[in-house]
Tab-separated table of C-alpha atoms in Angstrom:
chain	number	residue	atom	x	y	z
A	10	MET	CA	11.787	-37.364	-7.213
A	11	PRO	CA	9.033	-37.537	-4.548
A	12	LEU	CA	6.759	-34.515	-4.327
A	13	THR	CA	7.611	-34.028	-0.654
A	14	SER	CA	11.234	-33.376	-1.520
A	15	TRP	CA	10.201	-30.462	-3.698
A	16	LEU	CA	8.029	-29.019	-0.966
A	17	SER	CA	10.527	-29.337	1.884
A	18	PHE	CA	12.375	-26.331	3.283
A	19	PRO	CA	15.467	-26.145	5.486
A	20	VAL	CA	14.604	-26.106	9.168
A	21	SER	CA	16.805	-24.667	11.869
A	22	PRO	CA	18.301	-27.375	14.121
A	23	TRP	CA	17.349	-25.249	17.126
A	24	ARG	CA	13.608	-25.353	16.404
A	25	GLY	CA	11.678	-27.406	18.912
A	26	SER	CA	8.185	-27.548	20.293
A	27	ALA	CA	8.936	-24.779	22.755
A	28	GLY	CA	12.164	-23.221	21.419
A	29	LEU	CA	15.370	-22.406	23.252
A	30	ARG	CA	15.482	-20.411	26.444
A	31	PHE	CA	17.601	-17.302	26.174
A	32	SER	CA	19.357	-18.076	29.445
A	33	ASP	CA	20.578	-21.392	27.962
A	34	LEU	CA	22.265	-19.836	24.931
A	35	SER	CA	26.027	-20.040	24.650
A	36	GLU	CA	28.110	-17.023	23.670
A	37	GLN	CA	28.555	-18.513	20.199
A	38	GLN	CA	24.782	-18.858	19.861
A	39	ILE	CA	24.226	-15.319	21.123
A	40	LEU	CA	26.603	-13.858	18.558
A	41	SER	CA	25.045	-15.975	15.809
A	42	LEU	CA	21.605	-14.780	16.844
A	43	ALA	CA	22.761	-11.152	16.926
A	44	ILE	CA	24.150	-11.464	13.394
A	45	ALA	CA	20.851	-12.928	12.180
A	46	LEU	CA	18.900	-10.130	13.867
A	47	GLU	CA	20.997	-7.413	12.241
A	48	GLU	CA	20.658	-9.083	8.837
A	49	GLU	CA	16.891	-9.269	9.280
A	50	ASP	CA	16.556	-5.660	10.453
A	51	ALA	CA	18.684	-4.354	7.574
A	52	ARG	CA	16.591	-6.385	5.129
A	53	ILE	CA	13.356	-5.003	6.607
A	54	TYR	CA	14.602	-1.403	6.432
A	55	ASN	CA	15.709	-1.900	2.822
A	56	THR	CA	12.290	-3.381	2.057
A	57	TYR	CA	10.614	-0.356	3.606
A	58	ALA	CA	12.830	1.860	1.459
A	59	GLU	CA	11.906	-0.051	-1.705
A	60	VAL	CA	8.200	0.082	-0.867
A	61	LEU	CA	8.314	3.817	-0.108
A	62	ALA	CA	10.732	4.843	-2.878
A	63	GLU	CA	8.157	5.745	-5.518
A	64	GLU	CA	5.609	7.583	-3.394
A	65	PHE	CA	7.759	8.714	-0.427
A	66	PRO	CA	11.357	9.131	-1.662
A	67	ASP	CA	12.571	11.151	1.335
A	68	SER	CA	11.395	8.583	3.855
A	69	ALA	CA	12.968	5.896	1.663
A	70	LYS	CA	16.339	7.642	2.100
A	71	LEU	CA	15.833	7.568	5.860
A	72	PHE	CA	15.269	3.801	5.912
A	73	ARG	CA	18.217	3.163	3.600
A	74	ALA	CA	20.420	5.066	6.056
A	75	MET	CA	19.049	2.993	8.953
A	76	ALA	CA	19.698	-0.207	6.962
A	77	ALA	CA	23.296	0.918	6.428
A	78	GLU	CA	23.725	1.325	10.208
A	79	GLU	CA	22.414	-2.195	10.792
A	80	ASP	CA	24.865	-3.506	8.188
A	81	GLY	CA	27.669	-1.797	10.105
A	82	HIS	CA	26.606	-3.573	13.298
A	83	ARG	CA	26.522	-6.892	11.440
A	84	HIS	CA	30.068	-6.410	10.140
A	85	ARG	CA	31.388	-5.761	13.646
A	86	LEU	CA	29.583	-8.813	15.022
A	87	ILE	CA	30.881	-11.079	12.247
A	88	GLU	CA	34.431	-9.822	12.732
A	89	LEU	CA	34.347	-10.663	16.442
A	90	TYR	CA	32.622	-14.007	15.762
A	91	ARG	CA	35.337	-14.941	13.273
A	92	GLN	CA	38.024	-14.161	15.860
A	93	ARG	CA	36.351	-16.246	18.558
A	94	PHE	CA	34.616	-19.124	16.771
A	95	GLY	CA	35.858	-19.347	13.188
A	96	GLU	CA	34.102	-19.051	9.870
A	97	ARG	CA	30.971	-21.134	10.423
A	98	ILE	CA	28.096	-19.067	11.819
A	99	LEU	CA	25.390	-21.092	13.545
A	100	LEU	CA	21.907	-21.059	12.015
A	101	ILE	CA	19.808	-19.639	14.849
A	102	ARG	CA	17.046	-17.082	14.462
A	103	ARG	CA	14.605	-15.138	16.612
A	104	GLN	CA	11.832	-17.705	16.125
A	105	ASP	CA	14.113	-20.352	17.647
A	106	VAL	CA	14.260	-18.523	21.002
A	107	ARG	CA	11.374	-18.104	23.390
A	108	GLY	CA	10.129	-14.598	24.051
A	109	PHE	CA	11.173	-12.905	20.832
A	110	VAL	CA	8.515	-10.844	19.090
A	111	GLU	CA	8.110	-11.632	15.396
A	112	ARG	CA	8.835	-8.814	12.970
A	113	LYS	CA	5.698	-7.683	11.187
A	114	PRO	CA	5.983	-8.494	7.457
A	115	VAL	CA	5.863	-5.391	5.315
A	116	TRP	CA	3.001	-6.760	3.225
A	117	LEU	CA	0.771	-6.752	6.315
A	118	ILE	CA	1.263	-2.984	6.662
A	119	ARG	CA	-0.387	-2.290	3.316
A	120	PRO	CA	-1.921	0.047	2.354
A	121	LEU	CA	1.074	2.256	2.923
A	122	ASP	CA	0.963	4.212	6.140
A	123	LEU	CA	4.112	6.108	7.033
A	124	GLU	CA	3.169	6.393	10.677
A	125	LYS	CA	2.714	2.625	11.009
A	126	ILE	CA	6.037	1.932	9.308
A	127	ARG	CA	7.906	4.455	11.465
A	128	ALA	CA	6.216	3.093	14.595
A	129	GLN	CA	7.299	-0.414	13.601
A	130	ALA	CA	10.874	0.848	13.168
A	131	GLU	CA	10.814	2.295	16.701
A	132	ILE	CA	9.625	-1.079	18.048
A	133	MET	CA	12.438	-2.825	16.185
A	134	GLU	CA	15.057	-0.525	17.700
A	135	ALA	CA	13.619	-0.981	21.196
A	136	ASP	CA	13.634	-4.780	20.774
A	137	SER	CA	17.263	-4.704	19.612
A	138	ARG	CA	18.325	-2.506	22.541
A	139	ARG	CA	16.711	-4.883	25.062
A	140	PHE	CA	18.291	-7.886	23.369
A	141	TYR	CA	21.814	-6.439	23.430
A	142	ALA	CA	21.486	-5.265	27.025
A	143	GLN	CA	20.340	-8.689	28.191
A	144	ALA	CA	22.902	-10.488	26.045
A	145	ALA	CA	25.731	-8.345	27.445
A	146	ARG	CA	24.747	-9.296	30.999
A	147	HIS	CA	24.618	-12.959	29.992
A	148	THR	CA	28.152	-13.185	28.540
A	149	THR	CA	31.501	-13.435	30.338
A	150	ASP	CA	33.915	-12.960	27.421
A	151	ALA	CA	35.227	-9.411	27.796
A	152	ALA	CA	35.360	-8.567	24.084
A	153	ILE	CA	31.913	-10.000	23.390
A	154	ARG	CA	30.432	-8.225	26.398
A	155	GLN	CA	32.004	-4.935	25.355
A	156	LEU	CA	30.676	-5.160	21.803
A	157	LEU	CA	27.176	-6.146	22.924
A	158	GLY	CA	27.136	-3.339	25.469
A	159	ASP	CA	28.290	-0.866	22.829
A	160	LEU	CA	25.571	-2.024	20.452
A	161	ALA	CA	22.948	-1.705	23.207
A	162	ALA	CA	24.065	1.891	23.777
A	163	GLU	CA	23.985	2.587	20.046
A	164	GLU	CA	20.506	1.129	19.678
A	165	SER	CA	19.324	3.359	22.525
A	166	ARG	CA	20.662	6.344	20.571
A	167	HIS	CA	19.028	5.297	17.326
A	168	GLU	CA	15.852	7.200	18.063
A	169	SER	CA	17.740	10.484	18.235
A	170	GLN	CA	19.827	9.416	15.231
A	171	ALA	CA	16.636	8.717	13.318
A	172	GLU	CA	15.423	12.171	14.255
A	173	ARG	CA	18.637	13.690	12.912
A	174	LEU	CA	18.335	11.624	9.757
A	175	GLY	CA	14.740	12.754	9.523
A	176	ASP	CA	15.835	16.381	9.809
A	177	ARG	CA	18.306	15.736	7.018
A	178	PHE	CA	16.124	13.773	4.638
A	179	ILE	CA	12.563	14.726	5.598
A	180	THR	CA	12.198	18.464	5.161
A	181	PRO	CA	8.930	20.319	5.857
A	182	ASP	CA	8.261	20.406	2.110
A	183	ALA	CA	8.860	16.650	1.917
A	184	VAL	CA	6.515	16.007	4.853
A	185	HIS	CA	3.819	18.112	3.197
A	186	SER	CA	4.341	16.281	-0.096
A	187	GLU	CA	4.163	12.882	1.607
A	188	HIS	CA	1.008	13.827	3.483
A	189	GLN	CA	-0.555	14.873	0.189
A	190	THR	CA	0.496	11.576	-1.350
A	191	GLN	CA	-0.970	9.645	1.578
A	192	ARG	CA	-4.228	11.533	1.199
A	193	ARG	CA	-4.311	10.774	-2.526
A	194	LEU	CA	-3.690	7.069	-1.891
A	195	PHE	CA	-6.393	7.009	0.792
A	196	VAL	CA	-8.856	8.619	-1.600
A	197	LEU	CA	-7.954	6.261	-4.452
A	198	GLN	CA	-7.969	3.065	-2.401
A	199	PHE	CA	-10.814	3.664	0.051
A	200	VAL	CA	-12.849	6.829	-0.483
A	201	GLN	CA	-13.528	6.417	-4.202
A	202	PRO	CA	-14.705	2.784	-4.064
A	203	GLY	CA	-16.550	3.395	-0.788
A	204	LEU	CA	-18.296	6.470	-2.198
A	205	ALA	CA	-19.191	4.655	-5.416
A	206	GLY	CA	-20.674	1.822	-3.375
A	207	LEU	CA	-22.575	4.126	-1.049
A	208	MET	CA	-24.017	6.073	-4.000
A	209	ASP	CA	-25.009	2.926	-5.861
A	210	GLY	CA	-26.517	1.289	-2.790
A	211	SER	CA	-28.343	4.413	-1.648
A	212	VAL	CA	-29.669	5.569	-5.018
A	213	SER	CA	-30.189	2.474	-7.162
A	214	THR	CA	-32.213	0.643	-4.493
A	215	LEU	CA	-34.617	3.543	-3.955
A	216	ALA	CA	-36.832	2.678	-6.921
A	217	PRO	CA	-37.444	-1.033	-6.156
A	218	LEU	CA	-37.832	-0.394	-2.426
A	219	PHE	CA	-40.412	2.354	-2.634
A	220	ALA	CA	-42.147	0.734	-5.606
A	221	ALA	CA	-42.658	-2.340	-3.422
A	222	ALA	CA	-43.686	-0.195	-0.461
A	223	PHE	CA	-46.408	1.780	-2.266
A	224	ALA	CA	-47.553	-1.232	-4.293
A	225	THR	CA	-48.064	-3.535	-1.295
A	226	HIS	CA	-48.244	-1.292	1.785
A	227	ASP	CA	-46.753	-4.331	3.514
A	228	THR	CA	-43.684	-3.502	5.616
A	229	TRP	CA	-42.224	-7.012	5.772
A	230	SER	CA	-42.466	-7.577	2.021
A	231	THR	CA	-40.939	-4.150	1.452
A	232	PHE	CA	-38.065	-4.977	3.795
A	233	LEU	CA	-37.375	-8.252	1.970
A	234	VAL	CA	-37.273	-6.423	-1.370
A	235	GLY	CA	-34.894	-3.829	0.068
A	236	LEU	CA	-32.706	-6.509	1.664
A	237	ALA	CA	-32.477	-8.467	-1.588
A	238	ALA	CA	-31.698	-5.320	-3.576
A	239	ALA	CA	-29.000	-4.202	-1.131
A	240	ILE	CA	-27.208	-7.547	-0.894
A	241	GLY	CA	-27.547	-8.244	-4.607
A	242	SER	CA	-26.139	-4.821	-5.486
A	243	GLY	CA	-23.300	-5.290	-3.012
A	244	ILE	CA	-22.284	-8.638	-4.495
A	245	SER	CA	-22.502	-7.300	-8.042
A	246	MET	CA	-20.429	-4.189	-7.282
A	247	ALA	CA	-17.850	-6.209	-5.312
A	248	PHE	CA	-17.224	-8.627	-8.181
A	249	ALA	CA	-17.159	-5.841	-10.754
A	250	GLU	CA	-14.519	-3.929	-8.784
A	251	ALA	CA	-12.439	-6.986	-7.861
A	252	LEU	CA	-12.220	-7.965	-11.525
A	253	SER	CA	-11.262	-4.470	-12.657
A	254	ASP	CA	-7.713	-3.102	-12.981
A	255	ASP	CA	-5.094	-4.470	-10.584
A	256	GLY	CA	-4.119	-0.980	-9.416
A	257	ALA	CA	-0.488	-1.344	-10.493
A	258	LEU	CA	-0.638	1.612	-12.882
A	259	THR	CA	-3.447	3.644	-11.326
A	260	GLY	CA	-2.242	3.395	-7.718
A	261	ARG	CA	-5.713	2.275	-6.633
A	262	GLY	CA	-4.356	-0.601	-4.565
A	263	SER	CA	-5.513	-4.197	-4.347
A	264	PRO	CA	-8.640	-4.901	-6.447
A	265	PHE	CA	-9.804	-7.417	-3.845
A	266	LEU	CA	-9.618	-4.820	-1.063
A	267	ARG	CA	-11.475	-2.327	-3.240
A	268	GLY	CA	-14.032	-5.017	-3.981
A	269	TRP	CA	-14.656	-5.587	-0.283
A	270	VAL	CA	-14.948	-1.840	0.347
A	271	ILE	CA	-17.335	-1.133	-2.507
A	272	GLY	CA	-19.417	-4.252	-1.836
A	273	LEU	CA	-19.776	-3.451	1.867
A	274	MET	CA	-20.671	0.203	1.294
A	275	THR	CA	-23.166	-0.705	-1.440
A	276	THR	CA	-24.916	-3.081	0.935
A	277	VAL	CA	-24.859	-0.529	3.761
A	278	GLY	CA	-26.267	2.156	1.469
A	279	GLY	CA	-29.112	-0.098	0.384
A	280	LEU	CA	-29.928	-1.356	3.864
A	281	GLY	CA	-30.140	2.118	5.356
A	282	HIS	CA	-33.597	2.926	4.019
A	283	ALA	CA	-34.753	-0.725	4.075
A	284	LEU	CA	-34.306	-1.216	7.821
A	285	PRO	CA	-37.158	1.162	8.819
A	286	TYR	CA	-39.590	-1.298	7.248
A	287	LEU	CA	-38.905	-3.703	10.067
A	288	ILE	CA	-41.400	-1.458	11.881
A	289	PRO	CA	-44.879	-2.973	11.313
A	290	HIS	CA	-46.640	0.435	10.934
A	291	PHE	CA	-46.409	1.426	7.263
A	292	GLU	CA	-46.794	5.190	7.666
A	293	LEU	CA	-44.192	5.405	10.450
A	294	ALA	CA	-41.755	3.136	8.615
A	295	THR	CA	-42.142	5.138	5.389
A	296	ALA	CA	-41.645	8.471	7.146
A	297	LEU	CA	-38.494	7.145	8.819
A	298	ALA	CA	-37.259	5.734	5.487
A	299	PHE	CA	-37.755	9.197	3.906
A	300	ALA	CA	-35.615	10.716	6.678
A	301	VAL	CA	-32.905	8.073	6.201
A	302	VAL	CA	-32.821	8.792	2.463
A	303	ALA	CA	-32.342	12.508	3.144
A	304	VAL	CA	-29.459	11.763	5.533
A	305	GLU	CA	-27.839	9.350	3.053
A	306	LEU	CA	-27.947	11.807	0.170
A	307	GLY	CA	-26.637	14.629	2.352
A	308	LEU	CA	-23.796	12.407	3.615
A	309	ILE	CA	-22.808	11.459	0.066
A	310	ALA	CA	-22.764	15.133	-0.960
A	311	TRP	CA	-20.544	15.973	2.054
A	312	ILE	CA	-18.106	13.161	1.265
A	313	ARG	CA	-17.815	14.356	-2.332
A	314	LYS	CA	-17.047	17.854	-1.077
A	315	ARG	CA	-14.629	16.676	1.630
A	316	TYR	CA	-12.539	14.187	-0.328
A	317	MET	CA	-13.272	14.763	-4.004
A	318	ASP	CA	-12.950	18.578	-3.879
A	319	THR	CA	-16.414	18.957	-5.394
A	320	PRO	CA	-18.200	22.233	-4.526
A	321	PHE	CA	-20.982	21.430	-2.082
A	322	GLY	CA	-23.669	23.014	-4.262
A	323	LEU	CA	-22.601	20.950	-7.265
A	324	ALA	CA	-22.377	17.813	-5.103
A	325	VAL	CA	-25.924	18.388	-3.857
A	326	LEU	CA	-27.121	18.916	-7.425
A	327	GLN	CA	-25.441	15.742	-8.665
A	328	VAL	CA	-26.432	13.477	-5.788
A	329	VAL	CA	-29.630	14.822	-4.287
A	330	VAL	CA	-31.380	15.678	-7.546
A	331	GLY	CA	-30.496	12.311	-9.076
A	332	GLY	CA	-31.525	10.495	-5.912
A	333	LEU	CA	-34.850	12.327	-5.738
A	334	LEU	CA	-35.613	11.449	-9.360
A	335	VAL	CA	-35.050	7.741	-8.649
A	336	PHE	CA	-37.013	8.090	-5.401
A	337	ALA	CA	-39.967	9.693	-7.209
A	338	LEU	CA	-39.817	7.086	-9.934
A	339	GLY	CA	-40.140	4.277	-7.386
A	340	ILE	CA	-43.129	5.930	-5.722
A	341	ALA	CA	-44.818	6.574	-9.084
A	342	ILE	CA	-44.393	2.994	-10.248
A	343	GLY	CA	-45.553	1.599	-6.906
A	344	SER	CA	-48.618	3.814	-6.856
A	345	ALA	CA	-49.668	3.027	-10.407
């Protein structure tokens, strides 16, 4: 069998270079499109529920309830379609009609953010309400117009229904628990790799940078050493993190995303005290580099206190003392 036959996918007969105009749709096409929309929305809500089930079980219940409502709409639409047009539902989807906004795939919302998902659900309900209102005005069949008008009214009430479902499923304790979970995921997926990169870039590059500075007293050569150390450390840390655990068991998220985060922050940390050596005056550049180092170490200590629940005094001891030892080592070697 030719390779192309294995790679081919079914294509809707309505797809064209520009798509169909909504005003040209027949009542049969409108009902078929409405059925497809309800199927898609129910599938998206169920997907949200599956994605949220482990970390946010109460919000998952909310989206399952919303999916059940969409399934109810679909059943009513299919029943009326069967009465009017028979058993064969036309294959027509939102991407076949001009002006429809594509649904955002759930995998593009990662890492999980409840507010983004709930905002997307509100957009979906608003899109459905506008569709049913316009479709009702476009049809002349009394039964079809009545059903579409009823669905438009129901979609307009979904926001308040979602609020009632939220009151039922999302209690204050559940909201607090979910916020804590979100914070934990944020720390695991972004803060920890970013902090590790910032510490490595800020501390490990101190010795080669200041060794080069005090050995050569040449600002441009010192900058090149710092630039090479920062970028090299960033690449090394990025690959090491990207090839580590896949995050499935630890909840640390995508290793490739963590690799980008840790690589970027390592490079930023190393460049911070290298950039002052773009100034041609050695004493001024060195004094400014000293100040940048102090700010970097203080920032790292604050981040450890803010997100890692480390007492500030202990964070200062761990970061500043270690950083100063590396800093002094670089100066001693460069001055030898």
